[in-house]
mmCIF file of C-alpha atoms in Angstrom:
data_model
loop_
_atom_site.group_PDB
_atom_site.id
_atom_site.type_symbol
_atom_site.label_atom_id
_atom_site.label_comp_id
_atom_site.label_asym_id
_atom_site.label_seq_id
_atom_site.Cartn_x
_atom_site.Cartn_y
_atom_site.Cartn_z
ATOM 1 C CA UNK K 28 70.512 194.169 -11.101
ATOM 2 C CA UNK K 29 74.303 193.851 -11.260
ATOM 3 C CA UNK K 30 75.111 190.250 -10.356
ATOM 4 C CA UNK K 31 78.874 190.163 -10.755
ATOM 5 C CA UNK K 32 79.293 189.679 -7.033
ATOM 6 C CA UNK K 33 78.153 186.083 -7.473
ATOM 7 C CA UNK K 34 81.103 185.372 -9.748
ATOM 8 C CA UNK K 35 83.573 187.055 -7.424
ATOM 9 C CA UNK K 36 82.026 185.199 -4.516
ATOM 10 C CA UNK K 37 82.574 181.822 -6.157
ATOM 11 C CA UNK K 38 86.171 182.741 -6.976
ATOM 12 C CA UNK K 39 86.665 183.672 -3.330
ATOM 13 C CA UNK K 40 85.205 180.398 -2.077
ATOM 14 C CA UNK K 41 87.424 178.401 -4.411
ATOM 15 C CA UNK K 42 90.599 180.276 -3.495
ATOM 16 C CA UNK K 43 89.714 179.949 0.182
ATOM 17 C CA UNK K 44 89.396 176.181 -0.106
ATOM 18 C CA UNK K 45 92.717 175.962 -1.931
ATOM 19 C CA UNK K 46 94.539 178.046 0.671
ATOM 20 C CA UNK K 47 93.072 175.957 3.470
ATOM 21 C CA UNK K 48 94.413 172.787 1.874
ATOM 22 C CA UNK K 49 97.792 174.517 1.441
ATOM 23 C CA UNK K 50 98.014 175.290 5.144
ATOM 24 C CA UNK K 51 96.881 171.844 6.258
ATOM 25 C CA UNK K 52 99.241 170.127 3.829
ATOM 26 C CA UNK K 53 102.264 172.106 5.029
ATOM 27 C CA UNK K 54 101.447 171.433 8.657
ATOM 28 C CA UNK K 55 100.907 167.705 8.266
ATOM 29 C CA UNK K 56 103.985 167.440 6.025
ATOM 30 C CA UNK K 57 106.244 168.862 8.707
ATOM 31 C CA UNK K 58 104.612 166.565 11.226
ATOM 32 C CA UNK K 59 105.202 163.474 9.104
ATOM 33 C CA UNK K 60 108.826 164.492 8.515
ATOM 34 C CA UNK K 61 109.452 164.806 12.241
ATOM 35 C CA UNK K 62 107.795 161.455 12.938
ATOM 36 C CA UNK K 63 109.876 159.736 10.261
ATOM 37 C CA UNK K 64 113.074 161.325 11.613
ATOM 38 C CA UNK K 65 112.288 160.060 15.082
ATOM 39 C CA UNK K 66 111.422 156.573 13.832
ATOM 40 C CA UNK K 67 114.665 156.405 11.850
ATOM 41 C CA UNK K 68 116.781 157.379 14.838
ATOM 42 C CA UNK K 69 115.027 155.085 17.328
ATOM 43 C CA UNK K 70 113.131 152.259 15.632
ATOM 44 C CA UNK K 71 111.826 150.889 18.930
ATOM 45 C CA UNK K 72 109.794 154.082 19.501
ATOM 46 C CA UNK K 73 108.108 153.790 16.122
ATOM 47 C CA UNK K 74 104.772 152.606 17.562
ATOM 48 C CA UNK K 75 104.319 155.475 20.019
ATOM 49 C CA UNK K 76 105.553 157.962 17.448
ATOM 50 C CA UNK K 77 103.012 156.819 14.909
ATOM 51 C CA UNK K 78 100.165 157.070 17.422
ATOM 52 C CA UNK K 79 101.148 160.625 18.350
ATOM 53 C CA UNK K 80 101.541 161.517 14.697
ATOM 54 C CA UNK K 81 98.051 160.270 13.851
ATOM 55 C CA UNK K 82 96.440 162.224 16.673
ATOM 56 C CA UNK K 83 98.231 165.447 15.762
ATOM 57 C CA UNK K 84 97.401 164.937 12.080
ATOM 58 C CA UNK K 85 93.709 164.580 12.892
ATOM 59 C CA UNK K 86 93.791 167.815 14.907
ATOM 60 C CA UNK K 87 95.572 169.793 12.186
ATOM 61 C CA UNK K 88 93.246 168.377 9.566
ATOM 62 C CA UNK K 89 90.306 169.551 11.700
ATOM 63 C CA UNK K 90 91.499 173.120 11.247
ATOM 64 C CA UNK K 91 91.697 172.746 7.492
ATOM 65 C CA UNK K 92 88.187 171.322 7.462
ATOM 66 C CA UNK K 93 86.869 174.381 9.352
ATOM 67 C CA UNK K 94 87.815 176.495 6.374
ATOM 68 C CA UNK K 95 86.306 173.970 3.955
ATOM 69 C CA UNK K 96 83.005 174.117 5.839
ATOM 70 C CA UNK K 97 82.992 177.910 5.583
ATOM 71 C CA UNK K 98 83.612 177.642 1.834
ATOM 72 C CA UNK K 99 80.706 175.204 1.555
ATOM 73 C CA UNK K 100 78.458 177.654 3.370
ATOM 74 C CA UNK K 101 79.586 180.511 1.133
ATOM 75 C CA UNK K 102 78.962 178.434 -1.982
ATOM 76 C CA UNK K 103 75.503 177.363 -0.902
ATOM 77 C CA UNK K 104 74.506 180.919 0.055
ATOM 78 C CA UNK K 105 75.778 182.235 -3.280
ATOM 79 C CA UNK K 106 73.849 179.622 -5.208
ATOM 80 C CA UNK K 107 70.593 181.211 -4.073
ATOM 81 C CA UNK K 108 71.509 184.311 -6.083
ATOM 82 C CA UNK K 109 72.145 182.456 -9.317
ATOM 83 C CA UNK K 110 69.432 183.452 -11.777
ATOM 84 C CA UNK K 111 67.153 180.555 -12.572
ATOM 85 C CA UNK K 112 68.203 178.411 -9.624
ATOM 86 C CA UNK K 113 65.017 176.870 -8.261
ATOM 87 C CA UNK K 114 66.293 174.198 -5.902
ATOM 88 C CA UNK K 115 65.626 176.324 -2.835
ATOM 89 C CA UNK K 116 62.572 178.437 -2.065
ATOM 90 C CA UNK K 117 64.846 181.390 -1.275
ATOM 91 C CA UNK K 118 66.331 181.100 -4.739
ATOM 92 C CA UNK K 119 62.928 181.154 -6.349
ATOM 93 C CA UNK K 120 62.265 184.308 -4.331
ATOM 94 C CA UNK K 121 65.580 185.911 -5.340
ATOM 95 C CA UNK K 122 65.228 185.220 -9.019
ATOM 96 C CA UNK K 123 61.723 186.642 -9.277
ATOM 97 C CA UNK V 12 58.050 163.960 13.800
ATOM 98 C CA UNK V 13 59.737 162.852 10.628
ATOM 99 C CA UNK V 14 61.615 159.584 10.417
ATOM 100 C CA UNK V 15 64.622 160.657 8.400
ATOM 101 C CA UNK V 16 67.234 158.200 7.273
ATOM 102 C CA UNK V 17 69.732 159.572 9.780
ATOM 103 C CA UNK V 18 67.417 158.699 12.666
ATOM 104 C CA UNK V 19 66.863 155.232 11.238
ATOM 105 C CA UNK V 20 70.600 154.687 10.929
ATOM 106 C CA UNK V 21 71.100 155.806 14.523
ATOM 107 C CA UNK V 22 68.516 153.256 15.658
ATOM 108 C CA UNK V 23 70.239 150.520 13.656
ATOM 109 C CA UNK V 24 73.653 151.435 15.100
ATOM 110 C CA UNK V 25 72.245 151.517 18.623
ATOM 111 C CA UNK V 26 70.602 148.116 18.255
ATOM 112 C CA UNK V 27 73.851 146.632 16.954
ATOM 113 C CA UNK V 28 75.621 148.099 19.988
ATOM 114 C CA UNK V 29 73.056 146.740 22.459
ATOM 115 C CA UNK V 30 73.020 143.310 20.824
ATOM 116 C CA UNK V 31 76.823 143.247 20.853
ATOM 117 C CA UNK V 32 76.850 144.154 24.523
ATOM 118 C CA UNK V 33 74.458 141.336 25.395
ATOM 119 C CA UNK V 34 76.454 138.824 23.381
ATOM 120 C CA UNK V 35 79.769 139.928 24.843
ATOM 121 C CA UNK V 36 78.478 139.867 28.401
ATOM 122 C CA UNK V 37 77.897 136.141 28.306
ATOM 123 C CA UNK V 38 81.314 135.510 26.814
ATOM 124 C CA UNK V 39 83.231 137.638 29.278
ATOM 125 C CA UNK V 40 85.194 136.293 32.211
ATOM 126 C CA UNK V 41 88.779 135.898 33.323
ATOM 127 C CA UNK V 42 89.531 134.384 29.948
ATOM 128 C CA UNK V 43 87.063 135.802 27.452
ATOM 129 C CA UNK V 44 86.498 134.297 24.067
ATOM 130 C CA UNK V 45 84.801 135.488 20.932
ATOM 131 C CA UNK V 46 83.489 139.007 20.617
ATOM 132 C CA UNK V 47 84.241 139.787 24.266
ATOM 133 C CA UNK V 48 87.917 139.112 23.624
ATOM 134 C CA UNK V 49 88.044 141.685 20.868
ATOM 135 C CA UNK V 50 86.071 144.255 22.822
ATOM 136 C CA UNK V 51 88.248 143.685 25.891
ATOM 137 C CA UNK V 52 91.294 144.698 23.866
ATOM 138 C CA UNK V 53 89.733 148.034 23.001
ATOM 139 C CA UNK V 54 88.242 148.592 26.454
ATOM 140 C CA UNK V 55 91.541 147.957 28.237
ATOM 141 C CA UNK V 56 93.344 150.237 25.811
ATOM 142 C CA UNK V 57 90.879 153.011 26.562
ATOM 143 C CA UNK V 58 91.068 152.524 30.290
ATOM 144 C CA UNK V 59 94.856 152.447 30.479
ATOM 145 C CA UNK V 60 95.907 154.901 27.787
ATOM 146 C CA UNK V 61 93.074 157.375 27.464
ATOM 147 C CA UNK V 62 91.020 157.661 30.649
ATOM 148 C CA UNK V 63 93.417 156.860 33.496
ATOM 149 C CA UNK V 64 96.296 159.133 32.428
ATOM 150 C CA UNK V 65 93.956 162.096 32.081
ATOM 151 C CA UNK V 66 91.403 161.631 34.845
ATOM 152 C CA UNK V 67 93.289 159.574 37.385
ATOM 153 C CA UNK V 68 91.854 156.664 39.310
ATOM 154 C CA UNK V 69 88.417 158.259 39.710
ATOM 155 C CA UNK V 70 88.174 158.208 35.925
ATOM 156 C CA UNK V 71 86.743 154.705 36.191
ATOM 157 C CA UNK V 72 83.394 156.319 36.981
ATOM 158 C CA UNK V 73 83.376 158.014 33.582
ATOM 159 C CA UNK V 74 84.681 155.031 31.650
ATOM 160 C CA UNK V 75 81.231 153.740 30.521
ATOM 161 C CA UNK V 76 80.434 157.097 28.930
ATOM 162 C CA UNK V 77 83.690 157.227 27.003
ATOM 163 C CA UNK V 78 83.344 153.673 25.769
ATOM 164 C CA UNK V 79 79.757 154.248 24.682
ATOM 165 C CA UNK V 80 80.811 157.414 22.896
ATOM 166 C CA UNK V 81 83.651 155.679 21.066
ATOM 167 C CA UNK V 82 81.684 152.646 19.932
ATOM 168 C CA UNK V 83 78.655 154.707 18.979
ATOM 169 C CA UNK V 84 80.638 157.133 16.832
ATOM 170 C CA UNK V 85 82.612 154.247 15.320
ATOM 171 C CA UNK V 86 79.475 152.354 14.335
ATOM 172 C CA UNK V 87 77.754 155.502 13.058
ATOM 173 C CA UNK V 88 80.731 156.340 10.889
ATOM 174 C CA UNK V 89 81.204 152.831 9.545
ATOM 175 C CA UNK V 90 77.534 152.290 8.780
ATOM 176 C CA UNK V 91 77.771 154.999 6.128
ATOM 177 C CA UNK V 92 80.022 152.834 3.998
ATOM 178 C CA UNK V 93 77.321 150.230 3.444
ATOM 179 C CA UNK V 94 75.507 150.781 0.132
ATOM 180 C CA UNK V 95 72.061 152.363 0.417
ATOM 181 C CA UNK V 96 72.848 153.526 3.949
ATOM 182 C CA UNK V 97 73.678 157.010 5.181
ATOM 183 C CA UNK V 98 76.148 158.215 7.782
ATOM 184 C CA UNK V 99 74.310 159.614 10.781
ATOM 185 C CA UNK V 100 77.312 161.663 11.850
ATOM 186 C CA UNK V 101 77.333 163.493 8.548
ATOM 187 C CA UNK V 102 74.350 165.417 9.872
ATOM 188 C CA UNK V 103 75.472 168.441 11.845
ATOM 189 C CA UNK V 104 72.616 167.968 14.291
ATOM 190 C CA UNK V 105 73.952 164.585 15.400
ATOM 191 C CA UNK V 106 77.518 165.798 15.924
ATOM 192 C CA UNK V 107 76.258 168.971 17.599
ATOM 193 C CA UNK V 108 74.243 166.827 19.995
ATOM 194 C CA UNK V 109 77.286 164.784 20.929
ATOM 195 C CA UNK V 110 79.443 167.890 21.291
ATOM 196 C CA UNK V 111 76.771 169.373 23.536
ATOM 197 C CA UNK V 112 76.903 166.236 25.679
ATOM 198 C CA UNK V 113 80.675 166.664 25.958
ATOM 199 C CA UNK V 114 80.200 170.316 26.936
ATOM 200 C CA UNK V 115 77.674 169.322 29.588
ATOM 201 C CA UNK V 116 79.949 166.556 30.885
ATOM 202 C CA UNK V 117 82.932 168.918 31.209
ATOM 203 C CA UNK V 118 80.970 171.417 33.273
ATOM 204 C CA UNK V 119 78.987 168.944 35.343
ATOM 205 C CA UNK V 120 82.033 166.830 36.201
ATOM 206 C CA UNK V 121 84.025 169.950 37.076
ATOM 207 C CA UNK V 122 81.293 171.253 39.373
ATOM 208 C CA UNK V 123 80.732 167.796 40.881
ATOM 209 C CA UNK V 124 84.376 167.092 41.651
ATOM 210 C CA UNK V 125 85.611 170.544 42.588
ATOM 211 C CA UNK V 126 82.542 172.379 43.862
ATOM 212 C CA UNK V 127 81.011 175.297 41.970
ATOM 213 C CA UNK V 128 83.124 178.134 43.361
ATOM 214 C CA UNK V 129 86.432 176.338 43.046
ATOM 215 C CA UNK V 130 85.573 175.186 39.528
ATOM 216 C CA UNK V 131 84.884 178.725 38.357
ATOM 217 C CA UNK V 132 88.074 179.909 39.989
ATOM 218 C CA UNK V 133 90.090 177.124 38.374
ATOM 219 C CA UNK V 134 89.868 178.680 34.932
ATOM 220 C CA UNK V 135 92.568 181.161 35.872
ATOM 221 C CA UNK V 136 95.956 179.775 36.957
ATOM 222 C CA UNK V 137 97.521 181.078 40.152
ATOM 223 C CA UNK V 138 100.173 183.703 40.238
ATOM 224 C CA UNK V 139 98.840 186.083 37.618
ATOM 225 C CA UNK V 140 98.865 189.890 37.923
ATOM 226 C CA UNK V 141 95.404 190.937 39.038
ATOM 227 C CA UNK V 142 94.656 193.077 35.999
ATOM 228 C CA UNK V 143 95.020 190.024 33.720
ATOM 229 C CA UNK V 144 92.496 187.862 35.563
ATOM 230 C CA UNK V 145 89.227 189.105 33.959
ATOM 231 C CA UNK V 146 90.654 188.834 30.442
ATOM 232 C CA UNK V 147 92.059 185.355 30.932
ATOM 233 C CA UNK V 148 88.839 184.197 32.583
ATOM 234 C CA UNK V 149 86.764 185.436 29.652
ATOM 235 C CA UNK V 150 89.076 183.765 27.173
ATOM 236 C CA UNK V 151 88.841 180.488 29.074
ATOM 237 C CA UNK V 152 85.039 180.654 29.093
ATOM 238 C CA UNK V 153 85.081 181.287 25.351
ATOM 239 C CA UNK V 154 87.460 178.380 25.069
ATOM 240 C CA UNK V 155 84.828 176.071 26.552
ATOM 241 C CA UNK V 156 82.486 176.842 23.704
ATOM 242 C CA UNK V 157 85.216 176.699 21.077
ATOM 243 C CA UNK V 158 86.338 173.259 22.239
ATOM 244 C CA UNK V 159 82.863 171.805 21.873
ATOM 245 C CA UNK V 160 82.346 173.562 18.533
ATOM 246 C CA UNK V 161 85.671 172.265 17.252
ATOM 247 C CA UNK V 162 84.757 168.700 18.204
ATOM 248 C CA UNK V 163 81.428 169.032 16.407
ATOM 249 C CA UNK V 164 82.789 170.503 13.205
ATOM 250 C CA UNK V 165 85.812 168.200 13.005
ATOM 251 C CA UNK V 166 83.697 165.053 13.016
ATOM 252 C CA UNK V 167 81.021 166.507 10.737
ATOM 253 C CA UNK V 168 83.455 167.871 8.146
ATOM 254 C CA UNK V 169 85.526 164.689 8.020
ATOM 255 C CA UNK V 170 82.464 162.566 7.357
ATOM 256 C CA UNK V 171 80.972 164.949 4.794
ATOM 257 C CA UNK V 172 84.267 165.422 2.957
ATOM 258 C CA UNK V 173 84.962 161.725 2.531
ATOM 259 C CA UNK V 174 81.533 160.877 1.213
ATOM 260 C CA UNK V 175 81.393 163.920 -1.022
ATOM 261 C CA UNK V 176 84.754 163.006 -2.529
ATOM 262 C CA UNK V 177 83.529 159.512 -3.394
ATOM 263 C CA UNK V 178 80.337 160.990 -4.852
ATOM 264 C CA UNK V 179 82.240 163.457 -7.029
ATOM 265 C CA UNK V 180 84.621 160.809 -8.325
ATOM 266 C CA UNK V 181 81.745 158.527 -9.237
ATOM 267 C CA UNK V 182 79.884 161.410 -10.894
ATOM 268 C CA UNK V 183 82.846 161.941 -13.211
ATOM 269 C CA UNK V 184 81.489 159.018 -15.217
ATOM 270 C CA UNK V 185 78.295 160.941 -15.885
ATOM 271 C CA UNK V 186 80.029 164.228 -16.503
ATOM 272 C CA UNK V 187 82.342 162.791 -19.138
ATOM 273 C CA UNK V 188 79.403 160.809 -20.530
ATOM 274 C CA UNK V 189 81.675 158.010 -21.685
ATOM 275 C CA UNK V 190 82.328 154.518 -20.415
ATOM 276 C CA UNK V 191 86.116 154.611 -20.593
ATOM 277 C CA UNK V 192 86.410 156.693 -17.447
ATOM 278 C CA UNK V 193 84.610 153.983 -15.439
ATOM 279 C CA UNK V 194 87.584 151.698 -14.537
ATOM 280 C CA UNK V 195 89.712 154.628 -13.333
ATOM 281 C CA UNK V 196 86.837 156.190 -11.483
ATOM 282 C CA UNK V 197 85.807 152.979 -9.758
ATOM 283 C CA UNK V 198 89.381 152.155 -8.810
ATOM 284 C CA UNK V 199 89.934 155.548 -7.231
ATOM 285 C CA UNK V 200 86.560 155.342 -5.464
ATOM 286 C CA UNK V 201 87.487 151.959 -3.950
ATOM 287 C CA UNK V 202 90.858 153.291 -2.803
ATOM 288 C CA UNK V 203 89.237 156.312 -1.197
ATOM 289 C CA UNK V 204 86.678 154.066 0.492
ATOM 290 C CA UNK V 205 89.529 152.142 2.097
ATOM 291 C CA UNK V 206 90.957 155.451 3.309
ATOM 292 C CA UNK V 207 87.476 156.314 4.592
ATOM 293 C CA UNK V 208 87.415 153.230 6.815
ATOM 294 C CA UNK V 209 90.661 154.390 8.395
ATOM 295 C CA UNK V 210 89.386 157.943 8.776
ATOM 296 C CA UNK V 211 86.184 156.703 10.449
ATOM 297 C CA UNK V 212 88.107 154.797 13.117
ATOM 298 C CA UNK V 213 90.573 157.645 13.610
ATOM 299 C CA UNK V 214 87.886 160.306 13.993
ATOM 300 C CA UNK V 215 85.996 158.235 16.554
ATOM 301 C CA UNK V 216 89.222 157.780 18.525
ATOM 302 C CA UNK V 217 90.136 161.478 18.313
ATOM 303 C CA UNK V 218 86.679 162.555 19.499
ATOM 304 C CA UNK V 219 86.894 160.293 22.537
ATOM 305 C CA UNK V 220 90.516 161.240 23.259
ATOM 306 C CA UNK V 221 89.766 164.956 23.165
ATOM 307 C CA UNK V 222 86.708 164.520 25.371
ATOM 308 C CA UNK V 223 88.872 162.669 27.891
ATOM 309 C CA UNK V 224 91.508 165.420 27.715
ATOM 310 C CA UNK V 225 88.968 168.194 28.312
ATOM 311 C CA UNK V 226 87.209 166.385 31.143
ATOM 312 C CA UNK V 227 90.608 165.669 32.694
ATOM 313 C CA UNK V 228 91.569 169.333 32.446
ATOM 314 C CA UNK V 229 88.308 170.325 34.114
ATOM 315 C CA UNK V 230 88.576 167.759 36.895
ATOM 316 C CA UNK V 231 92.252 168.221 37.791
ATOM 317 C CA UNK V 232 93.169 171.791 36.986
ATOM 318 C CA UNK V 233 96.898 172.360 36.745
ATOM 319 C CA UNK V 234 97.981 175.032 39.153
#
């Protein structure tokens, strides 16, 4: 049985995780830049600005973690097709 | 029924919460001292900045639920940093249960405050062309499920990612099979654990804030 799809699948999961981090990093970077700009112009608003920044950063990071969870799922499903993997009963079935 | 470690950790977190509540109740008053003083700071912050701006004055009815949610998630997250203990919220079943409670609260509070017919009609804002209404209504209904799912996965993924990162960094010692990597590895693991404490508090706060936002949107729909 041709098993090269397992290799391609792992490459896909890895690239997906990297792209997700790229998107989240860009988004949170712009957010931090805006918060710092605002704090530099008006130091007395720094407290409220930081609170808003933290909330928005948590939301954007949630999106990045969606993609990470999907990559986890892809990796764990692919590992059942690896020949000789016996840590799941499905894998023992697949490698028989 | 199996007693997994997640269930045991939930029981421990709940008993700490109940014991804390009993202790703080005796210390409360016009001038509280001790644990009640600290809890009062957080409770007043939640009432004035999170619940009242979103739900209005009748939000005081829902305040116990939000406070319980915040302290429970906070304790569950923090208990995972103790050695030999496990984070309950890193199990998707736990976070899915809490997200389901939020979903139920949004719908039940909307139906209770607005009446069933008016609540269903409140998904669609006024003044739309009539051929858009079915599409927008369907998207809003889907949005209900997506909001709860997003809450669930955000908390779960944050907890899993932090602990997995610490695990991987500590496993570098075994992968390299040498002792010289140990100081670097332990230093980085300690630094990431400090970041984890911050992330635990932040994720508990974001979960509660978003629940308050969604319940507020369901209870006072913007026309």
